[in-house]
Amino acid sequence: MNEEKEPLNFIEQIIEEDLKQSHSKDDLRFRFPPEPNGYLHIGHASSICLNFGLGLSYDAPVNLRFDDTNPAKEEQEFVDAIKRDVTWLGYTWAEERYASDYFQELYDWAVLLIKEGKAYVDSQSSEAMREQKGTPTEVGSNSSFRNRSVEENLTLFEQMKSGEAPEGAHVLRAKIDMSSTNMLMRDPVMYRTLHKHHHRTGTDWRIFPMYDWTHGESDYIEQVSHSFCTLEFLPHRELYNWFLDQLHDPKKLRPKQREFARRNLSHTVVSKRKLARLVEDGVVKSWDDPRMPTISGLRRRGYTAASIRNFAEGIGVGKRDNLIDVSRLEFSLREDLNKTADRVMAVLDPVKVVITNYPEGETEWLDSENNQDDESAGSTKVPFSKEIYIEKEDFREEANKKFFRLKLGKEVRLKNAYIIKAESCVKDENGDVTEIHCTYDPDSRSGSGTEASMRKVKGTLHWVSIKDALEIEVRLYDRLFTDASPDTHKDKDFMEFVNPDSLEVITGYAEPSVRERQVEETVQFQRLGYFAVDKDTTAEKMVYNKTVGLRDSWAKIDQ
Ligand code: ATP
Ligand code: MG
């Protein structure tokens, strides 16, 4: 093991500096704060690995906090999915919290701010408020309601809360500075009224706190020491601090917001809102469709948790938003599956081979190692018989010297089985080969120790015994978008770049042992790639998703 430590990233440097200056190790506390308005995606994995990773390296608690302040978009289904995904990724939260748990506390604080003359009820239309806001180069102007009396503000705020005031009639705003250079400091809205059912508080609340008012105060309530968010929140930091300035009890820890870069993945979109459109418009079947960049879609596709964690760790945290090529995620996946996935045989584009000198009606059960590089993975028995399938593309009547597969008059080894020689073939009226007649060398069985079994032949093919093979449905996937960054085009909607051919369904034939594989388990179909059992599998029919192709195959194929 290399004992040398990796250099600290800038987030760790911030923490180390705080540990020197102001914080003790016991002060450290983090949180991952998703809004339950959709399923988690690969971008969230970066934030999850960052926060929970810090928790592990500093032995500090990490809360899972649902930022559930918008009843219009949030649902229990999403809460459940988020918990499942974080757990599957291998992390454990200290406490499960909800911003909605703090509605009363936030409300009480808001009342305090009103009493101190630091917040007021504005009853203008949203257009009027927008006009008064000014621009980055032009100061804003004060609302005519800015100087309402404390009593009037308290009465109106109470009416907003009880639902007595009509939806949208008023908002509560912080009284800060309409001429601030930071637009977010120009009397930001703290509460709006919404007469909608909330997934947790039902109809108890008719006012809902805005993000800026909720987030920092939730961090404060939970005594989160470091609140990491993505770069777009950098200008919000001033407001985050302003709110804390008004409430912070010096005896308590004061949370700190720091920002890191958003991670985007090529050939897809990582935004819950956009992913929701793909589901709603029927481009994909569900949030966990194997083509989706959601954690649940990747899991269903056959991704392992380790491969996603390694990917997130590998790209690390950055200070600038960037696009990560999807091949990097696939690389991380192959690296993990190569170590962990069992090898089995399946034929996806079959042609029949008859071994003319093999006894009729006989079946031999041959040993097949689950992983040639890992003896502890054990082995499986595969049936061999007179009629087998091989891939169509593994046979040619004639080919040059570099074609190390089956051709007339030449030999190949059948993986785990015998050396066969192609003698003749049968063709249909189109000239397509429908059957290949071969002979086999009975002494050449793999692992039998005979001289013939050690004989080197150039090519090795995978195969399945026809009478024993399991017919399976195989779903092959291509990229969901034809463009590397579909949502960055100024005058085009990302939906215009949807790849119409992202799914192909075929029938394949697999060795019978695959019947025992569990849903989400990924195996390697030798020479073809990695494939995972889909949850659509029934007692009658197994369904496999192609997870990812192999970079290399073990036979010296091609020309
Ligand atoms: P979306 O637009 O997909 O809803 P979001 O940022 O609004 O993204 P949240 O549920 O608020 O989603 O995110 C929870 C946490 O995950 C936040 O701290 C957010 O900054 C972080 N996060 C979201 N997307 C990414 C991303 N692509 N890369 C890194 N972190 C992300
Ligand atoms: Mg969001």
CSV table of C-alpha atoms in Angstrom, one decimal, residues 345 355 358 364-368 382-385 388 412-420 440-448 450 452-454 460-463:
chain,number,residue,atom,x,y,z
A,345,MET,CA,-21.8,-17.3,-22.0
A,355,ILE,CA,-21.0,-31.2,-34.4
A,358,TYR,CA,-20.5,-35.9,-31.4
A,364,GLU,CA,-21.7,-33.1,-20.9
A,365,TRP,CA,-21.5,-30.7,-18.0
A,366,LEU,CA,-18.3,-28.7,-18.3
A,367,ASP,CA,-16.5,-26.6,-15.8
A,368,SER,CA,-16.6,-22.9,-16.4
A,382,VAL,CA,-22.2,-25.4,-18.5
A,383,PRO,CA,-23.9,-28.0,-20.7
A,384,PHE,CA,-22.4,-29.0,-24.0
A,385,SER,CA,-24.2,-31.0,-26.7
A,388,ILE,CA,-24.8,-25.3,-30.4
A,412,VAL,CA,-11.1,-22.8,-33.2
A,413,ARG,CA,-11.5,-23.6,-29.5
A,414,LEU,CA,-15.0,-23.4,-27.9
A,415,LYS,CA,-14.5,-21.8,-24.6
A,416,ASN,CA,-14.3,-24.4,-21.7
A,417,ALA,CA,-15.0,-27.1,-24.3
A,418,TYR,CA,-13.4,-28.6,-27.4
A,419,ILE,CA,-11.5,-27.7,-30.5
A,420,ILE,CA,-13.8,-27.8,-33.5
A,440,TYR,CA,-14.6,-32.0,-32.9
A,441,ASP,CA,-11.5,-33.4,-31.4
A,442,PRO,CA,-12.8,-35.6,-28.5
A,443,ASP,CA,-9.4,-35.5,-26.8
A,444,SER,CA,-9.2,-31.7,-26.7
A,445,ARG,CA,-11.6,-30.9,-23.8
A,446,SER,CA,-10.3,-27.9,-21.8
A,447,GLY,CA,-8.8,-28.8,-18.5
A,448,SER,CA,-8.7,-32.5,-19.3
A,450,THR,CA,-4.4,-34.3,-22.5
A,452,ALA,CA,-4.8,-32.3,-27.4
A,453,SER,CA,-6.4,-30.1,-24.7
A,454,MET,CA,-3.2,-28.0,-24.5
A,460,THR,CA,-11.6,-19.0,-28.9
A,461,LEU,CA,-15.4,-18.6,-29.3
A,462,HIS,CA,-18.3,-18.4,-26.8
A,463,TRP,CA,-21.3,-20.7,-27.5
